Amino acid sequence: MHNVRKITDDLYWVGSDENRLALFENIHPLPEGVSYNAYLLLDEKTVLFDTVDWAVARQYLENVEHVLDGRDLDYLVINHMEPDHAACFEEVLLRYPKAQVYCTNKAYLLMGQFGFNLDNTKLIEVQEGDTLKTGKHEFLFIEAPMVHWPEAMVTLDVTNGFLFSADAFGSFGTLDGRLFDDEVDFEKEYLDYARRYLTNIVGKYGPHVQALLKKASGVELKMLLPLHGPVWRTNLGYIVDKYVKWSTYTPEEDGVLIIYGSMYGSSENAARSLARRLVERGVTNLKLYDVSKTHESYLIAEAFKYSHMVLVAPTYNLNLYPPMENFLQHMKLLNLQNRTIGLISNGSWAPTSGRIMREIIDEMKNMTILDEEVELVSSMSERDDEAMDALADSIKKSFEKQEKTA
Amino acid sequence: MLYATTEQHEKLREKVRAFAEEKVKPLAFMLDQGNEFPKEIVKELGELGLMGIYFPKKYGGAGLDMISYAIAVEELSRVDAGVGVILSAHTSLGCNPIYDFGTEEQKLKYLVPMAKGEKLGAFGLTEENAGSDAGGTETVAVLQGDHYILNGNKIFITNGGEADTYIVFAVTTPGIGTRGISAFIVEKGWKGFEFGEHYDKLGIRSSETRELLFNDVRVPKENLLGKEGEGFKIAMQTLDGGRIGIASQALGIAQGAFEAALEYAKDREQFGMPIGAQQIIGFKLADMDTKVSASRLLVYKAAALKTAGERYGKEAAMAKMYASEAAIYVANEALQIHGGNGYLKGMEVERFYRDAKITTIYEGTNEIMRVVIAANLLGPISRTTKPQTKRAPGGTTGYRKKIIFKDGTPEEQVDALVAALEADGYDFTVGIPIDTPVGKAERLVSAGQGIGAKENMKLIEKVAKNVGAAISSSRPVAETLKYLPLDRYVGMSGQSFKGNLYIAAGISGAGQHLKGLKEASTIVAINNNPNAKIFKNADYGIVGDLQEILPLLAKRLDTGEKKPAPPMIKLKRKEPKQPKQIWQLYVCNGCGFEYNPGVGDMENDIVPGTKYEELPEEWTCPECGEEKTAFIEV
C-alpha cells in the first residue's frame, strides 16, 4: 500500500523509512533507523528526484505509481549515485521506459562500474549551471563534488527556492509519518542522529561542504529536501549553522569528552577521578565513554560536538590499547581539528600509550595537547594527585582563556 | 679540449709556478709553523692578475677560462696548499656568487675590487648544526625597514677575519627548510660583525679560518644577493664551482708530493743503489703518477665544461672526490718513500700529508660528493627517502625558551627573571641544603670558569642560599681550578642534573656540560658573552657581569631563612606548540585527496615545498587522476 506525503500541490515525498538495517554502510549502528527520501514533481512534465535503497524499492515504486496516477514519467534526476539512493533506478526505467535520466558524467561512469545499465540514449549529462524547464518549474544543476562522493550534485528549483540537496542536510532516524522540521522536535529527536550521520559520513570533506554552502549562500532557499531525514521548510538557518560548524571543525559546545580504555578498571578509575575533579572546578558539561563499549561512530560525533577531549588509555603489547588506537586513527581520517586535548596514559612495565597518542594527534591539524599529561603506573595513587589536579586545572584554565579571546 | 692544455695555459702555468717557487716556497714552512696568513703574497697575487682569473675584464678580471683558474690553484698548492685555498675560496666562493647572482650595482661595488685583488672574499654557510645539511641553518635575517637584522654564527670560514667581503646565508622565512634561506653580501667592519679565534688546524695552516659572529648586524636591503629564498640555490651552485677549485688544490698537493718523492727516490741510496731502483718503490711512483694524471683530466674536464657553459655539477663532484682521495694516497706514499726523514717537520711531504686531508672534507665532504653524483645519475628517486629522525629543536638541551632579558637596568633584568621563574611555579620561600647531592637537588646554582678568582665562589654560595639551591660547577672549575670536589661537577662524565631549576653562572656551555642538563626543567644562564652557547640552551638569560648580576639576584631572592622544601615535584617542560600550518592546502574534487605543499608528491617528482600554484599544469591528482584545476582551496 502506498504511503506518500504531499509537500506542495505538485510535489510529493515518495520515499520510505527503513528500520531493519542494523549497520549503515555496514559500519555504523542504526537503532534509530533511517529514511530514504525521494521526491516526485507533477508539472507539465513529471520529474522524479532520486530513487531509494533496494530494501525499500517496493514501497517506493508503489508510491511513485500512486502519485503519477496513470501519467508517464518524463525525467529521473539522479543527484547522488550511491547505491542507498540509486539502487533501483533500473527498475524505474523498466516501468517508465520513456523517462530520460539527468545526472553528471561521473555519476554515469560510476553506474557502469557498479554494474547498473543505462542506455545512453536515455542519458542527459549535466554540468554545473545547466538547467531543465518542466513547465512552471525550472531547475538548475549545481555540482557538489565530495559531498559525499565526487559525482554528487544538488538541484535547485529556481522558481521557488527548493533545494534537492542530496546527502547534505541529511540525518539518520526514521520519519514515522512526519516529514517537516516543524513536525518534529529536531534538537531533541534528531540532532544527535544528524551529527552522527554528517560527521561520520562526510566529516572528512569539510572544505567541500563549505564550498557547497558558499555556492548556496547567494540563493534565497525556501526548502531543503535531503535524501535522509526531515525536510527543512521552517528553520533552515538552524541546520545550515550546524553544517558550518561541522564543516569548519568548530566545536558546538564548551565541554569535555572523556574517552577511556581500561582492561581492569584502573584507567577507568583515573577517568572518573578526572571527571570528578573537573566537576568540582565547575566544569560540568562533560561526558564519559568507554572506548571498548561505545561504537566509534558515536565517539566521533561527540568529538565533533565538544571543545575538549581527554583520552585515557593503557599500553597494550608495547603499543596503544587497540580500541583507542582505532578511534584515534578514525578521527584523524575524518580530519577533526581545533580541539584541546588532555592525555592520561597508563603502563606497567614499558609504558608507550602516551607517546603514541601524542604522535597520532600531532599528525592532525591544529590540535592543542595540554602540557599537563598524566602518566600512570598501573593504577592511580596519591602520588598522582598533584598531576591529576594539574590536568584538571589546565582544562579549566583553557576554558577561561577561550572566553577571554572570544 | 682534446686531452691537452693550450700553449696559453702552459704559459700561465710557468708564470704562476715561477711566482710560487720564488715567493711562496721560501716562506711556506714558516707560515705553516706560525699558523700565519701571507698578506704580502695575497697582495702580489692580485698584482699578477690572479685574483679574478675567469671573470670578464669589465668586472676587474683577467678574462681567462676555468682551466686557467684551475692551473693557478694547482700551481700554488703544489708549493703551499694554504695559499692555494686562499685563492680558491676568494674566487669560487667570494667572487663567483656575486658574478652569477649579483645586480650590476653589486658587481661594480663588490666584484670589481675583489677581482682586481684589492679586496679579499669569503663565504659563510657552515654552522654548528648545518654542515652537509644546509637546512639546519640557524642564522637569521629579519627585515626591518631598509635593513635586514642578521644574527647567528658561522664556523670554519676560510679567509674569515682577513676577507673584506662575505657572502653570508641566513634564514629569512623560518619553518620551510632550505627554501627559506637567503644570501647576503656583508662587509667586514659593520657593527656587530665580529670574528672568533683563528682555528688551530691540522693542515693548510697558512690560510686563515675563523668563526663569524653576527650580533644584530644591519645589512642594507640592497645587499640581498639574488631574491629572498634563493640562498640555497646560490649556495649549491657556488659550491659546484668551488669544487673545481678544491679539486685543483688537491691535484697541486698530489703533484707536489709526487715530485718530491720522485726526486728522493732517485737520490736516496740503500743496498748500494737508489731506492727508486727497487721495484716496490718504482711501482709506488707509477701508481702515484697515474692517479695524479687521472685527477688532472677530471679537473680540467669539469673546468672545460664550466667554461663552455654546460652542466658540470656531476663532473666537478667527481673531480673533487677523486683528486682529494688521490692526494691523500699520493701524499701518504710520498711520505712512506721518504721514510723517517719524511716524518720530520720542515720536510715538504710532512706538510703535504697534513694538508691533503682537508680536501676530502671541505666544500662538500666526499660522502656528499657521492650523494651529488648519485643524484645526477638517479634523479629524484635518490631523494625520495627522507630521514625521519629529527633533533630536538634548539640546542643540546632540547627545546628551550631562550628568553634573554635585555631591557632596562640590571636590577630590572633580574626582576624580570625572578618574575618569570615565579610564574613558572618556583617558590623561593623554600629551599634545600646547599650540600644536597647534585643528582638529588631540585635546584642548582652552578659556577663556570667565568667566575674568576676563588673568593667569588662566596657569591655563588650566597646566591644558592637565597635561591634555595645546592651548588655545583662545570668540569674545569672542579677538575682544574679545584674550587669544588669532583662529585659536584655537572656534565656527561660527571653528575646529571635531574631537578627543576639550574642557574648557570659564568658557564659558556661546552657540549659535554650541556648533556648533563638535558633533564633540567628550567635553565637560567648568566654570562657576559652574548654569544656563549649556554644562551642557546637556556630558558632565560641575562647578559652581564657576574660580579654585578649575582649580588642583585641574591638580594632580590633574600627572603630570610628558607623553609625546608617539600618533596620535589618535577616541573614539566613546556614543549613548543605545533607550529601553525603555513602551507595553503588544496583538496581534490574527485576524491578528497589533500595536496600539502610541505609534503609534495615525490612519486611524481614534485619536491616538498612546491606550492599548488607552482605545480606543473600537467600534474594530476596522484590518487584519482583529476586535473590540477579540480582542486579547491581549503
Coordinates of C-alpha atoms in Angstrom, one line a residue, chain B residues 312-533:
Chain B
Y312 CA 79.3 20.4 -14.8
G313 CA 78.0 19.7 -11.3
K314 CA 78.5 15.9 -11.5
E315 CA 81.9 16.3 -13.1
A316 CA 83.1 18.8 -10.5
A317 CA 82.0 16.5 -7.8
M318 CA 83.8 13.6 -9.4
A319 CA 86.9 15.7 -9.8
K320 CA 86.9 16.9 -6.2
M321 CA 86.2 13.4 -4.9
Y322 CA 88.8 11.6 -7.0
A323 CA 91.5 14.2 -6.8
S324 CA 91.2 14.6 -3.0
E325 CA 91.4 10.8 -2.4
A326 CA 94.3 10.7 -4.8
A327 CA 96.0 13.5 -2.9
I328 CA 95.8 11.6 0.4
Y329 CA 97.1 8.4 -1.3
V330 CA 99.9 10.2 -3.1
A331 CA 101.0 12.2 0.0
N332 CA 100.9 9.1 2.1
E333 CA 103.1 7.1 -0.3
A334 CA 105.4 10.1 -0.8
L335 CA 106.0 10.3 2.9
Q336 CA 106.5 6.5 3.1
I337 CA 109.1 6.7 0.3
H338 CA 110.9 9.4 2.4
G339 CA 110.9 7.1 5.4
G340 CA 111.9 8.6 8.8
N341 CA 113.1 11.8 7.1
G342 CA 109.6 12.5 5.8
Y343 CA 108.2 12.3 9.3
L344 CA 110.1 15.4 10.3
K345 CA 108.8 19.0 10.5
G346 CA 110.3 21.1 7.8
M347 CA 110.0 18.4 5.1
E348 CA 107.6 19.3 2.4
V349 CA 106.0 15.8 2.3
E350 CA 105.2 16.1 6.0
R351 CA 103.2 19.3 5.3
F352 CA 101.6 17.8 2.1
Y353 CA 100.5 14.8 4.2
R354 CA 98.7 17.0 6.7
D355 CA 97.4 19.5 4.0
A356 CA 95.9 16.7 1.9
K357 CA 93.3 15.6 4.5
I358 CA 91.1 18.8 4.3
T359 CA 90.4 18.3 0.6
T360 CA 88.2 15.2 1.3
I361 CA 86.2 17.3 3.9
Y362 CA 85.5 20.8 2.9
E363 CA 83.2 22.3 0.2
G364 CA 81.2 19.2 0.5
T365 CA 82.6 16.1 2.1
N366 CA 83.4 13.2 -0.3
E367 CA 80.4 11.4 1.2
I368 CA 78.3 14.3 -0.1
M369 CA 80.2 14.2 -3.4
R370 CA 78.9 10.7 -3.9
V371 CA 75.4 11.9 -3.0
V372 CA 75.7 14.6 -5.7
I373 CA 77.0 12.1 -8.3
A374 CA 74.3 9.6 -7.4
A375 CA 71.6 12.2 -7.5
N376 CA 72.8 13.2 -11.0
L377 CA 72.6 9.6 -12.1
L378 CA 69.3 8.6 -10.4
G379 CA 67.3 11.8 -10.4
P380 CA 64.5 12.4 -7.9
I381 CA 64.4 8.8 -6.7
S382 CA 67.6 9.4 -4.9
R383 CA 65.8 12.0 -2.8
T384 CA 62.6 10.0 -2.0
T385 CA 63.7 8.5 1.3
K386 CA 63.5 11.3 3.8
P387 CA 65.3 10.8 7.1
Q388 CA 62.8 10.5 9.9
T389 CA 64.9 11.3 12.9
K390 CA 64.8 14.9 13.9
R391 CA 66.9 16.5 16.5
A392 CA 65.1 18.3 19.3
P393 CA 64.7 21.8 18.0
G394 CA 67.3 24.1 19.6
G395 CA 70.5 23.1 21.3
T396 CA 71.9 20.1 23.1
T397 CA 69.5 20.5 26.0
G398 CA 66.4 20.1 23.8
Y399 CA 63.8 22.8 23.3
R400 CA 64.4 25.9 25.4
K401 CA 62.6 29.2 25.5
K402 CA 65.8 31.3 25.0
I403 CA 64.3 34.4 26.5
I404 CA 67.1 37.0 27.2
F405 CA 66.2 39.8 29.5
K406 CA 67.8 42.8 27.8
D407 CA 65.6 45.7 28.7
G408 CA 66.2 48.2 31.4
T409 CA 68.8 48.3 34.2
P410 CA 70.4 45.1 35.5
E411 CA 68.0 45.4 38.5
E412 CA 65.1 45.4 36.2
Q413 CA 66.5 42.4 34.3
V414 CA 66.9 40.4 37.5
D415 CA 63.3 41.4 38.5
A416 CA 62.0 40.2 35.1
L417 CA 63.9 36.9 35.5
V418 CA 62.5 36.3 39.0
A419 CA 59.0 37.2 37.9
A420 CA 59.3 34.6 35.0
L421 CA 60.6 31.9 37.4
E422 CA 57.8 32.6 39.8
A423 CA 55.2 32.4 37.0
D424 CA 56.6 29.0 36.2
G425 CA 55.8 27.9 39.7
Y426 CA 59.1 28.4 41.6
D427 CA 58.6 29.2 45.3
F428 CA 61.6 31.0 46.7
T429 CA 60.5 30.9 50.3
V430 CA 61.6 27.2 50.4
G431 CA 65.0 25.7 49.8
I432 CA 67.2 22.7 50.0
P433 CA 70.6 22.4 51.9
I434 CA 73.5 23.8 49.9
D435 CA 75.3 20.4 50.0
T436 CA 72.4 18.3 48.7
P437 CA 73.9 15.8 46.2
V438 CA 73.8 17.1 42.7
G439 CA 71.8 14.1 41.4
K440 CA 69.1 14.7 44.1
A441 CA 69.0 18.5 44.1
E442 CA 65.8 20.2 43.0
R443 CA 67.7 23.4 42.3
L444 CA 71.3 24.1 41.5
V445 CA 73.4 27.2 41.2
S446 CA 76.5 26.3 39.1
A447 CA 79.7 28.1 38.6
G448 CA 81.7 28.1 35.4
Q449 CA 85.2 29.4 34.6
G450 CA 83.7 32.9 34.2
I451 CA 83.5 33.0 38.0
G452 CA 87.2 34.1 38.1
A453 CA 89.0 34.1 41.4
K454 CA 88.2 31.5 44.1
E455 CA 86.8 34.1 46.5
N456 CA 84.0 34.7 44.1
M457 CA 82.6 31.2 45.0
K458 CA 81.3 33.0 48.1
L459 CA 79.0 34.8 45.6
I460 CA 77.8 31.5 44.2
E461 CA 77.1 30.2 47.7
K462 CA 75.1 33.3 48.6
V463 CA 73.0 33.1 45.5
A464 CA 72.5 29.4 46.1
K465 CA 71.3 30.0 49.6
N466 CA 68.8 32.7 48.5
V467 CA 67.6 30.7 45.6
G468 CA 67.2 27.7 47.9
A469 CA 69.6 25.6 45.8
A470 CA 72.6 23.4 46.1
I471 CA 75.9 24.4 44.4
S472 CA 77.7 22.8 41.6
S473 CA 80.1 23.7 38.8
S474 CA 81.4 23.0 35.3
R475 CA 84.1 20.4 34.9
P476 CA 87.1 22.8 34.7
V477 CA 86.0 24.5 37.9
A478 CA 86.2 21.2 39.8
E479 CA 88.9 19.5 37.9
T480 CA 91.4 22.3 37.0
L481 CA 90.6 25.1 39.4
K482 CA 89.6 22.6 42.2
Y483 CA 87.0 25.1 43.7
L484 CA 84.6 22.2 44.3
P485 CA 85.0 18.5 44.8
L486 CA 84.9 16.3 41.7
D487 CA 81.5 14.9 42.6
R488 CA 79.9 18.3 42.3
Y489 CA 80.5 19.0 38.6
V490 CA 77.7 18.6 36.1
G491 CA 78.3 17.0 32.7
M492 CA 78.3 13.9 30.6
S493 CA 81.3 12.5 32.6
G494 CA 80.1 13.9 35.9
Q495 CA 76.8 14.3 37.5
S496 CA 73.5 14.7 35.7
F497 CA 71.0 17.2 37.0
K498 CA 67.5 15.8 37.2
G499 CA 65.9 18.6 39.2
N500 CA 64.0 21.6 38.1
L501 CA 66.0 24.9 38.2
Y502 CA 69.6 25.2 37.0
I503 CA 71.3 28.5 37.2
A504 CA 74.5 28.6 35.1
A505 CA 76.8 31.4 36.2
G506 CA 79.8 32.1 34.0
I507 CA 79.3 28.8 32.2
S508 CA 80.0 29.0 28.5
G509 CA 78.2 25.8 27.6
A510 CA 80.5 23.1 26.4
G511 CA 78.7 20.2 24.8
Q512 CA 79.6 17.7 27.4
H513 CA 78.4 20.1 30.2
L514 CA 75.1 20.6 28.4
K515 CA 74.5 16.9 28.1
G516 CA 74.3 16.8 31.9
L517 CA 71.4 19.3 31.8
K518 CA 69.0 17.7 29.3
E519 CA 66.5 16.8 32.0
A520 CA 66.5 20.2 33.8
S521 CA 63.1 21.8 33.7
T522 CA 64.4 25.3 33.6
I523 CA 67.9 26.6 32.7
V524 CA 69.0 30.1 33.5
A525 CA 72.2 31.5 32.0
I526 CA 74.2 34.4 33.3
N527 CA 77.2 35.2 31.3
N528 CA 79.0 38.3 30.0
N529 CA 79.4 36.9 26.5
P530 CA 76.2 37.3 24.5
N531 CA 77.4 34.6 22.0
A532 CA 78.1 32.0 24.7
K533 CA 76.5 28.7 23.7

